mmCIF file of C-alpha atoms in Angstrom:
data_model
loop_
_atom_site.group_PDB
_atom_site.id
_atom_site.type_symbol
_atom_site.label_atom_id
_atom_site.label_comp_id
_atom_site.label_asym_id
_atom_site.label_seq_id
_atom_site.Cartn_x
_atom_site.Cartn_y
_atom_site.Cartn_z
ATOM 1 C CA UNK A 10 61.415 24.017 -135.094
ATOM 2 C CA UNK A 11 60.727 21.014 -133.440
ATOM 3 C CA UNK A 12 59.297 17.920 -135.487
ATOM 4 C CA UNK A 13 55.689 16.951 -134.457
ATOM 5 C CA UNK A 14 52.717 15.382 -135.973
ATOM 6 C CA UNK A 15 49.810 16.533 -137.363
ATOM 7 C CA UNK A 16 45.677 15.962 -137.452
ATOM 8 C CA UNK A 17 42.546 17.765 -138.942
ATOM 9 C CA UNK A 18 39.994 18.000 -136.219
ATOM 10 C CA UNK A 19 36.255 16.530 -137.383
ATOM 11 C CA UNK A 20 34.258 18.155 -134.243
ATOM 12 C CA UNK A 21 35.051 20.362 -131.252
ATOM 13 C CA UNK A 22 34.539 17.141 -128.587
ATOM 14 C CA UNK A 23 37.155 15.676 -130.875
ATOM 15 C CA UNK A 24 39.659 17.924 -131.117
ATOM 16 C CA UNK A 25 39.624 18.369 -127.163
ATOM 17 C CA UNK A 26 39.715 14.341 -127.223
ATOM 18 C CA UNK A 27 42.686 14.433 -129.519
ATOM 19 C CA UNK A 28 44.867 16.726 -127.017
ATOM 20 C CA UNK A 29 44.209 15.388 -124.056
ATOM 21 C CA UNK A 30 45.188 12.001 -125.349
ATOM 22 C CA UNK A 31 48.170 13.457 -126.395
ATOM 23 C CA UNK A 32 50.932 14.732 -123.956
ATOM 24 C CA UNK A 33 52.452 17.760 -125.372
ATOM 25 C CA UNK A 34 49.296 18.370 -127.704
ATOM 26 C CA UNK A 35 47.947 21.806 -128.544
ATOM 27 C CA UNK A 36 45.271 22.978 -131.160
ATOM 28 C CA UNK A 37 46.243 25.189 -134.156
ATOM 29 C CA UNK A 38 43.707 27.813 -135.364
ATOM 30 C CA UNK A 39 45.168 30.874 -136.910
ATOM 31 C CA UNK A 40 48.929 29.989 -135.487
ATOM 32 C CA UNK A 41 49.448 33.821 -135.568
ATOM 33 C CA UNK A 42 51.121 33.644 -132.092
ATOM 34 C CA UNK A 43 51.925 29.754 -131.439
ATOM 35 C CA UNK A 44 54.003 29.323 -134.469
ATOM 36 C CA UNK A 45 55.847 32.011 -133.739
ATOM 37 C CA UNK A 46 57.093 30.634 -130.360
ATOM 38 C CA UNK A 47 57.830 26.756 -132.341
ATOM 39 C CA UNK A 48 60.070 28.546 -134.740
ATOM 40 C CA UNK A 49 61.906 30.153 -131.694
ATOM 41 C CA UNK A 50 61.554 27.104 -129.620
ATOM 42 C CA UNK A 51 59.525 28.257 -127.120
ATOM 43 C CA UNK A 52 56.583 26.155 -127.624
ATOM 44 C CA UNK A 53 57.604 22.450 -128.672
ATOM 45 C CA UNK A 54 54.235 20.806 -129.485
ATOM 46 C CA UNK A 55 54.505 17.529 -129.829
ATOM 47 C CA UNK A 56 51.052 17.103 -131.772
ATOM 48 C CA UNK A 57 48.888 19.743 -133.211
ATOM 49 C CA UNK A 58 45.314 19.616 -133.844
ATOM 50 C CA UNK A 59 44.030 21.711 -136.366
ATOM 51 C CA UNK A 60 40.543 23.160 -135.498
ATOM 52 C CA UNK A 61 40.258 25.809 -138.424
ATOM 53 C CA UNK A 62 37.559 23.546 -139.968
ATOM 54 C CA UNK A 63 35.237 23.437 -137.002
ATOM 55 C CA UNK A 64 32.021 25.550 -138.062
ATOM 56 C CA UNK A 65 32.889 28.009 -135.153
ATOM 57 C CA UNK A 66 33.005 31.262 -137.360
ATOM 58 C CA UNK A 67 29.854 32.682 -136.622
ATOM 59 C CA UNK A 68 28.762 35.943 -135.068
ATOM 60 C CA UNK A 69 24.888 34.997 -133.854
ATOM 61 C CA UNK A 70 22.436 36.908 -131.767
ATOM 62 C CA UNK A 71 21.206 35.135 -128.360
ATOM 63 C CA UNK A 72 17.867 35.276 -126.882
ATOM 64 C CA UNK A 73 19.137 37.341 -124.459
ATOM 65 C CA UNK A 74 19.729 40.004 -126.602
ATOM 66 C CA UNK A 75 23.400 39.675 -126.562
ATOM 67 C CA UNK A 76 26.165 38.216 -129.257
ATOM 68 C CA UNK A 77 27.675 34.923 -129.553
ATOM 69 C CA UNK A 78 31.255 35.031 -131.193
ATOM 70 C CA UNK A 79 32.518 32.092 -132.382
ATOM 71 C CA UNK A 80 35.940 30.915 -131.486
ATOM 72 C CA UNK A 81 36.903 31.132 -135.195
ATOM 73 C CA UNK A 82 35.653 34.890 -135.840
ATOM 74 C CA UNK A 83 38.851 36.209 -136.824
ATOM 75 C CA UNK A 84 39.513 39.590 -135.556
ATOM 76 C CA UNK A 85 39.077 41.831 -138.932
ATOM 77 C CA UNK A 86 35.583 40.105 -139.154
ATOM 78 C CA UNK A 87 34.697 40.721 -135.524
ATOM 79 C CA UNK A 88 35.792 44.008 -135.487
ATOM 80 C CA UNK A 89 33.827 45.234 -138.894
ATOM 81 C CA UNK A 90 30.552 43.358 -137.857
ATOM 82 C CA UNK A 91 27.851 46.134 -137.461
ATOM 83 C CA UNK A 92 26.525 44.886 -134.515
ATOM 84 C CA UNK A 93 29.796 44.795 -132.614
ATOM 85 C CA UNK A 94 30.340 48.601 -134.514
ATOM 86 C CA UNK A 95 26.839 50.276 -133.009
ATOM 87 C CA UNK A 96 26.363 48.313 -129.570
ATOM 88 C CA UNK A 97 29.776 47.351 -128.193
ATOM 89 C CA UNK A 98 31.863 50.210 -130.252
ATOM 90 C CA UNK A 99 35.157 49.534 -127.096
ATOM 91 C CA UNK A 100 35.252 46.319 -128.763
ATOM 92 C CA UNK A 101 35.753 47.263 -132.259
ATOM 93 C CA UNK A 102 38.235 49.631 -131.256
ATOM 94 C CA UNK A 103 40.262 47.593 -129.110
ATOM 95 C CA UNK A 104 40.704 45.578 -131.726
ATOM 96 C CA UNK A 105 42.062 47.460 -134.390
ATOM 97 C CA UNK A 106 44.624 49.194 -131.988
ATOM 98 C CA UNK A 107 46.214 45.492 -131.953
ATOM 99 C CA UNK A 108 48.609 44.134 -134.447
ATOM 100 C CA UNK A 109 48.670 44.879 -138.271
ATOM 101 C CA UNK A 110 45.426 44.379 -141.027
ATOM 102 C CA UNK A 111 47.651 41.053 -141.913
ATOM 103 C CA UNK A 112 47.760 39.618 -138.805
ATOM 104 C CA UNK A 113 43.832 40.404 -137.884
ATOM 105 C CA UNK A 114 42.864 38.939 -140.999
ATOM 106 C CA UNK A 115 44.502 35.461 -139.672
ATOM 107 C CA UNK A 116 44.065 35.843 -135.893
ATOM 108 C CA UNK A 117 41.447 34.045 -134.335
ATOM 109 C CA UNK A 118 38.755 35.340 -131.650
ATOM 110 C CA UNK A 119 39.604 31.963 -129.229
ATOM 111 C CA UNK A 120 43.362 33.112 -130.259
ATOM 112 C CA UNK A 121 43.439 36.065 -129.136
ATOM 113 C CA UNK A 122 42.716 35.372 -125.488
ATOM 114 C CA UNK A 123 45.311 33.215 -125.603
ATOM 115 C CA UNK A 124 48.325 34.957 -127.059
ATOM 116 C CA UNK A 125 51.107 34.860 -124.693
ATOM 117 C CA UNK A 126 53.227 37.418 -122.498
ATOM 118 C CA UNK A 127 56.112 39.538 -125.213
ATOM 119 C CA UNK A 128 58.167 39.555 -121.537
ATOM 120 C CA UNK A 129 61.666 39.523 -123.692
ATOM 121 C CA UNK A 130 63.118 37.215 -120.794
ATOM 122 C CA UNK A 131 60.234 34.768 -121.520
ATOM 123 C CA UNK A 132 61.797 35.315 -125.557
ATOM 124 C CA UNK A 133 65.100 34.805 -124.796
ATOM 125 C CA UNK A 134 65.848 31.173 -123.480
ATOM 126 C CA UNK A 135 69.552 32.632 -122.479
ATOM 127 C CA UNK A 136 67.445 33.935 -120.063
ATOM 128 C CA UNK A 137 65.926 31.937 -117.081
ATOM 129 C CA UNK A 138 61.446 32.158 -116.532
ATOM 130 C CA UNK A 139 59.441 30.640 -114.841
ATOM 131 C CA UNK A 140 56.761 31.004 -117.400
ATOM 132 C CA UNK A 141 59.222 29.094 -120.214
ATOM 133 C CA UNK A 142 61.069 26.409 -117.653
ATOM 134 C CA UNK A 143 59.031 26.127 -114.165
ATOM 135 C CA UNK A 144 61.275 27.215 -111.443
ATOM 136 C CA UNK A 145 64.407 28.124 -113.577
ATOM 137 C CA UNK A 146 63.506 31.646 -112.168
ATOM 138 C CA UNK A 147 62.944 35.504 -113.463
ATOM 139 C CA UNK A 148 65.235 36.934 -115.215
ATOM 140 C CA UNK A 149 62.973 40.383 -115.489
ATOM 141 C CA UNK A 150 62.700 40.848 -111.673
ATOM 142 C CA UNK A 151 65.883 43.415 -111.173
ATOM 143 C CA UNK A 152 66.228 43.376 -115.161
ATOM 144 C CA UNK A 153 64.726 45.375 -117.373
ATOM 145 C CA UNK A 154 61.500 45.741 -116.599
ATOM 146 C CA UNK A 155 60.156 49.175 -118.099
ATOM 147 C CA UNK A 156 57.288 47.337 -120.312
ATOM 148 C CA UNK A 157 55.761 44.594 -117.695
ATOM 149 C CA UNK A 158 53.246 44.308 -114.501
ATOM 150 C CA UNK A 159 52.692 46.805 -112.051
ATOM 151 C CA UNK A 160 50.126 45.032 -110.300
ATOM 152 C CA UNK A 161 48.961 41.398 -109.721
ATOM 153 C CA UNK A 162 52.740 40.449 -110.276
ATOM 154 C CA UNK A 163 54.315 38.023 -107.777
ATOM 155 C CA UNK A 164 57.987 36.756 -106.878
ATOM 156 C CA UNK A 165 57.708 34.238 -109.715
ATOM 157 C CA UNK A 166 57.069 36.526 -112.264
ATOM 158 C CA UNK A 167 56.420 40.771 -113.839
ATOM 159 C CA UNK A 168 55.173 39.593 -117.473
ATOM 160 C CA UNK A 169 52.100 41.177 -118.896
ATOM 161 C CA UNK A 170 48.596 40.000 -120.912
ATOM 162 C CA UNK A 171 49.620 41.242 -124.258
ATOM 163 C CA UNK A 172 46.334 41.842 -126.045
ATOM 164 C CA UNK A 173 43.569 44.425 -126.616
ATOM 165 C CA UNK A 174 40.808 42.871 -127.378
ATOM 166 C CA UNK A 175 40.188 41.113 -123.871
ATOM 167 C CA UNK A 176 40.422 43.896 -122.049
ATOM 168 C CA UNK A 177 36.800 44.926 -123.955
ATOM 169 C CA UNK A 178 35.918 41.960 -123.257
ATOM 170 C CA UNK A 179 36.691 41.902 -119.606
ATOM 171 C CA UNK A 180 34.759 45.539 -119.728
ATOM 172 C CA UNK A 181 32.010 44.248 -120.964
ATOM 173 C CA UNK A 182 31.378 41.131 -118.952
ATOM 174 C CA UNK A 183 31.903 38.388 -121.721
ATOM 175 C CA UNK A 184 32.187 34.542 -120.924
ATOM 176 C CA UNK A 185 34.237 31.884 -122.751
ATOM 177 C CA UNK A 186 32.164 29.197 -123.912
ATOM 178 C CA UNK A 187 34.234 25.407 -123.440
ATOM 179 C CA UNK A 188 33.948 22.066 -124.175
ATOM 180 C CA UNK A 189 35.835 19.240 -122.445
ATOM 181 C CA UNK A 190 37.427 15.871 -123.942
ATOM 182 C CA UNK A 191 33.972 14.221 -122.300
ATOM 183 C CA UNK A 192 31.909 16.944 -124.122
ATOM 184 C CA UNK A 193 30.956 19.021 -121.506
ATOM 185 C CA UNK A 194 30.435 22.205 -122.024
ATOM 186 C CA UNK A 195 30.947 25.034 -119.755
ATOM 187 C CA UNK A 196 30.718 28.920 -119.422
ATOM 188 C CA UNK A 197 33.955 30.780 -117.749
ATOM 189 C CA UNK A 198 33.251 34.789 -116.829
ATOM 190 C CA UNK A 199 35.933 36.375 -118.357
ATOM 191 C CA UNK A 200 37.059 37.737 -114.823
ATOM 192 C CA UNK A 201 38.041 34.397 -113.913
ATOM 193 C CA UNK A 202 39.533 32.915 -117.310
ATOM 194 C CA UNK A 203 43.077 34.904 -117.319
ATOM 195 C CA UNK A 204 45.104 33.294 -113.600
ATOM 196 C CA UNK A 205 47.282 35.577 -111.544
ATOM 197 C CA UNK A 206 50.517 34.100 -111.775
ATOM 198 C CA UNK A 207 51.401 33.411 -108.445
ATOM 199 C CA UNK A 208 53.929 30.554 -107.860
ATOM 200 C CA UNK A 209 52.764 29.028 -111.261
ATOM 201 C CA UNK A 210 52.974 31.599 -113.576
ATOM 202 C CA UNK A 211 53.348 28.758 -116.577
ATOM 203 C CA UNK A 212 49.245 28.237 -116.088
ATOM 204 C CA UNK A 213 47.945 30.912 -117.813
ATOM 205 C CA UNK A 214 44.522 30.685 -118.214
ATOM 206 C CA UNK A 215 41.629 28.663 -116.344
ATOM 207 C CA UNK A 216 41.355 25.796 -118.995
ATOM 208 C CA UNK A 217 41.818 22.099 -118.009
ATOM 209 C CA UNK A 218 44.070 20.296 -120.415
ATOM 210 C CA UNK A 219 42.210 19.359 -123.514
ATOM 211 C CA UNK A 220 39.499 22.250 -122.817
ATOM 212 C CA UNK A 221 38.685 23.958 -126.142
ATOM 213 C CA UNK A 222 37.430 27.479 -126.312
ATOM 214 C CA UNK A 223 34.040 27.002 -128.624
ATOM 215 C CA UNK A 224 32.766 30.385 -128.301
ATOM 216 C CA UNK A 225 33.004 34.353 -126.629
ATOM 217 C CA UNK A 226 29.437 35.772 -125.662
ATOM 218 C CA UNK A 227 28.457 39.612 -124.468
ATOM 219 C CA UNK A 228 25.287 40.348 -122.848
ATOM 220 C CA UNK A 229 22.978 42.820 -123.653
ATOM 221 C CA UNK A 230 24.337 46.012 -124.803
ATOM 222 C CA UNK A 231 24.855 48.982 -122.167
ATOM 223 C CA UNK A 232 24.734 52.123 -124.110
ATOM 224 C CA UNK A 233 27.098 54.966 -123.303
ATOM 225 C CA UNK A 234 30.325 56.363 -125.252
ATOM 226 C CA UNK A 235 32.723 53.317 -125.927
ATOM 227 C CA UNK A 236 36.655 54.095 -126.083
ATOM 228 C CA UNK A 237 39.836 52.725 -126.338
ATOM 229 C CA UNK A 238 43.103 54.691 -126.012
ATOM 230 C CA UNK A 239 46.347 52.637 -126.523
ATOM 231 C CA UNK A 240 49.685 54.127 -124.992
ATOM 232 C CA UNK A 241 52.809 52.641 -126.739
ATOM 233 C CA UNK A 242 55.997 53.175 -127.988
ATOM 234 C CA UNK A 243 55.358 53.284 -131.323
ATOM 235 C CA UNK A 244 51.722 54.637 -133.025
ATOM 236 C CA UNK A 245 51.114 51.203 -134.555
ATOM 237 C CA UNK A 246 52.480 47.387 -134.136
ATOM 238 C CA UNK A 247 53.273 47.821 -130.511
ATOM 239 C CA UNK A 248 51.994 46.305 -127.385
ATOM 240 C CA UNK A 249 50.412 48.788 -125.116
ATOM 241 C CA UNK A 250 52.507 50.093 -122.358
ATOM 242 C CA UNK A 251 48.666 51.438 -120.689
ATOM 243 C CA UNK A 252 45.448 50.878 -122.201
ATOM 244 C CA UNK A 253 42.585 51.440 -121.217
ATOM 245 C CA UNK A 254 39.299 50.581 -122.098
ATOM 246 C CA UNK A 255 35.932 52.552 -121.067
ATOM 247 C CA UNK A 256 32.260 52.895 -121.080
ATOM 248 C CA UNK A 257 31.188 55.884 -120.065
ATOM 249 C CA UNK A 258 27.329 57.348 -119.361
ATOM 250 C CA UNK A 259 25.801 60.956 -119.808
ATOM 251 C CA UNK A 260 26.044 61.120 -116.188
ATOM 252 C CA UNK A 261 29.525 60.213 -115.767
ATOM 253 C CA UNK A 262 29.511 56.887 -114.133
ATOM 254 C CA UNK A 263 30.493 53.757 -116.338
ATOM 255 C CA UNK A 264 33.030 50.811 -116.752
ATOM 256 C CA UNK A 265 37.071 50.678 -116.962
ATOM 257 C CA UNK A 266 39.566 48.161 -117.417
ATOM 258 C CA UNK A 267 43.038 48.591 -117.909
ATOM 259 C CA UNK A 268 45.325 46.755 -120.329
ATOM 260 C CA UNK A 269 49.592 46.797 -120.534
ATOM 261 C CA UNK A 270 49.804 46.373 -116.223
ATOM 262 C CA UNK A 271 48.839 42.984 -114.762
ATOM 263 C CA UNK A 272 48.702 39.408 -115.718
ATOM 264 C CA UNK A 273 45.057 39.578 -117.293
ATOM 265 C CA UNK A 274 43.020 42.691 -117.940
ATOM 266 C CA UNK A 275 42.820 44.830 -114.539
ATOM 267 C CA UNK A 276 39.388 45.674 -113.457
ATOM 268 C CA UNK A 277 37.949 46.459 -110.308
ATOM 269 C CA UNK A 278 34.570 47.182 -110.153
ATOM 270 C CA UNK A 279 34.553 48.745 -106.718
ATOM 271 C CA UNK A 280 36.342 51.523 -107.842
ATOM 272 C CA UNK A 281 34.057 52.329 -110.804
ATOM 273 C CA UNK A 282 31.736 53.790 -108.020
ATOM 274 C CA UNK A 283 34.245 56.765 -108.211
ATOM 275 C CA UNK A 284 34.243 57.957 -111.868
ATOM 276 C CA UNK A 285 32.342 60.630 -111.503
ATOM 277 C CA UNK A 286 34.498 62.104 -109.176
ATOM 278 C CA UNK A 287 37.493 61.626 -111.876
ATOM 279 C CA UNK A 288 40.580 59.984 -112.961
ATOM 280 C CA UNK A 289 42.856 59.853 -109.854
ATOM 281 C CA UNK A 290 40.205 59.512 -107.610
ATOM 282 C CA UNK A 291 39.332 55.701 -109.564
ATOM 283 C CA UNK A 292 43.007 55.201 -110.361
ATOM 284 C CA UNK A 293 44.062 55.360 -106.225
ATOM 285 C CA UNK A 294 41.576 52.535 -105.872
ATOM 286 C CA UNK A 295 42.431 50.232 -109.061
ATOM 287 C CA UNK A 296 46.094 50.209 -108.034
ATOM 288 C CA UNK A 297 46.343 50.464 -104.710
ATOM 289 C CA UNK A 298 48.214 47.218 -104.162
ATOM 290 C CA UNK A 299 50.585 48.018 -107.271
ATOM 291 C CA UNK A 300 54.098 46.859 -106.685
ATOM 292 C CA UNK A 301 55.771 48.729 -109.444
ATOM 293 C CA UNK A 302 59.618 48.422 -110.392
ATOM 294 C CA UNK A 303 61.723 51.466 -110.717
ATOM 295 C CA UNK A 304 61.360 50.897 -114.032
ATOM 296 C CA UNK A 305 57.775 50.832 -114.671
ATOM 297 C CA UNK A 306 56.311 53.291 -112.092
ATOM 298 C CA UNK A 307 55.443 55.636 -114.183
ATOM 299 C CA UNK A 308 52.676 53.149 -115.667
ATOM 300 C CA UNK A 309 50.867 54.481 -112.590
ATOM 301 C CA UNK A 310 51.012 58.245 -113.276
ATOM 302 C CA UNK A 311 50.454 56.907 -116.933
ATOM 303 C CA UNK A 312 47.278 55.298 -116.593
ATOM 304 C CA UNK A 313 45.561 58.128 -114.401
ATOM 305 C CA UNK A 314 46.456 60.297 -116.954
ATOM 306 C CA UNK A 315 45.429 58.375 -120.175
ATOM 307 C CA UNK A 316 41.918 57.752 -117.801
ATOM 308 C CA UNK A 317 41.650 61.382 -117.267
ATOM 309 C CA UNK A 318 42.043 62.096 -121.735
ATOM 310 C CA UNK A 319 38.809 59.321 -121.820
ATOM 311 C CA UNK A 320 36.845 60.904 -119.740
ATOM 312 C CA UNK A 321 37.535 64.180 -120.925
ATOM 313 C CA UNK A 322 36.779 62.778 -124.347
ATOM 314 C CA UNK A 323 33.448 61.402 -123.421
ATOM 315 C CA UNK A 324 32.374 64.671 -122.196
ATOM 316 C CA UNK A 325 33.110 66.308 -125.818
#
């Protein structure tokens, strides 16, 4: 690990002062994922500023009968709060299908969204990506390639959005609350807040530098059955290979999202028009522009199929 200094943040408009005064700054919350990637190397902050004493570890009801989540909730607290049990049950359960009790107990709300791709080229600096070293190019394109994107992929890079819990989120229509080094504060759909990779697949997210995540809130509850299946390798500290996460009315028509395929959760509303009519029928439309490597085609076949086990589910 790479030496680098150290503050205790007073405010959230300070903290975002502090790293964007700061080249090679980043803020340190749980440190579940971002230490991780110093001791490896990965990540060489230069400065970190340490926002775990911000009072941003509340779960509060707003006026518009939805939840505000702190960006300091940490996932075991999130996940057990009986409001986020009865009204937004996907959320609960996405949550628990990621990581171990340890980790959850540590791992920030703001965090999560912002773990990083487990691509093992992005892992292994023998290897060259783009993500790591801009331009140094992708090892994983005609590597091994079985766990990453099928869809929203480009010639840069085939890495994944590890997590679980924002693909609930994306199902249920959160936004990330932000405030700037000026102390402006801003609301980012959660559509928007994961980029595409495209020919910059080292910008990750929608943030401007400095930009600290204050807050996650949901809207009003929708009702139906709320799932979350998890395909993976192993039954427990795995990243998903498919996942996906679901809403689903009496009547059959609802809300899915897919996690384990694309550079941010994968959701097309469009094709939610179809549930009713079944698995394949919604899965033709959410990847019809896959681009799938010999390795991970069967994601495709995958996904309809863990779809279809939801819905079937939902019916019992």
């Amino acid at each position: 690990m790479k030496a680098f200094t150290y503050e205790r943040a007073q405010s959230p408009a300070q903290a975002a002062a502090a790293v964007a005064r700061k080249p090679g700054a980043k803020f340190l919350a749980g440190g579940t994922n971002l230490l991780d990637l110093m001791k490896l190397q990965i990540e060489t902050p230069t400065h970190l500023v340490d926002v775990q004493d911000l009072a941003l570890d509340k779960i509060e009801e707003t006026p518009e009968g939805g939840l505000r989540i702190g960006a300091l909730v940490r996932n075991t607290a999130l996940a057990s709060d009986m409001r986020v049990r009865r009204d937004y049950g996907v959320l609960t359960k996405a949550i628990v299908a990621g990581a171990s009790g340890q980790l959850r107990n540590k791992a920030t709300t703001a965090g999560n969204l912002l773990q990083r791709t487990r691509c093992p080229y992005f892992y292994d600096t023998n290897q060259p990506c783009n993500k790591r070293q801009p331009g140094s190019g992708c090892g994983a394109i005609g590597g091994v390639s079985r766990q990453l994107g099928v869809i929203g992929v480009s010639d840069a890079c085939i890495a994944t959005y590890p997590g679980d819990m924002a693909v609930a989120l994306r199902l249920l229509d959160a936004h990330v609350e932000t405030v700037d080094p000026q102390g402006a504060v801003r609301s980012i759909p959660i559509g928007e807040f994961h980029r595409l990779w495209g020919d910059t697949p080292h910008l990750e997210t929608s943030l401007k530098r400095g930009e600290l995540i204050t807050a996650v809130t949901l809207p009003r509850p929708i009702g139906g059955r709320h799932l979350y299946h998890k395909v993976r390798d192993r039954a427990s500290y795995a990243f998903a290979l498919v996942s996906v996460a679901a809403v689903i009315q009496p009547d059959g028509s609802g809300r899915v999202a897919f996690g384990g395929v694309a550079p941010r959760p994968w959701r097309i509303e469009a094709a939610e028009e179809a549930m009713p009519r079944g698995a394949q029928a919604v899965t033709a439309q959410v990847f019809a522009e896959a681009r799938p490597t010999a390795d991970n085609r069967f994601k495709l076949q995958l996904a309809t199929r863990t779809l279809a086990g939801v819905m079937v589910e939902a019916r019992s």
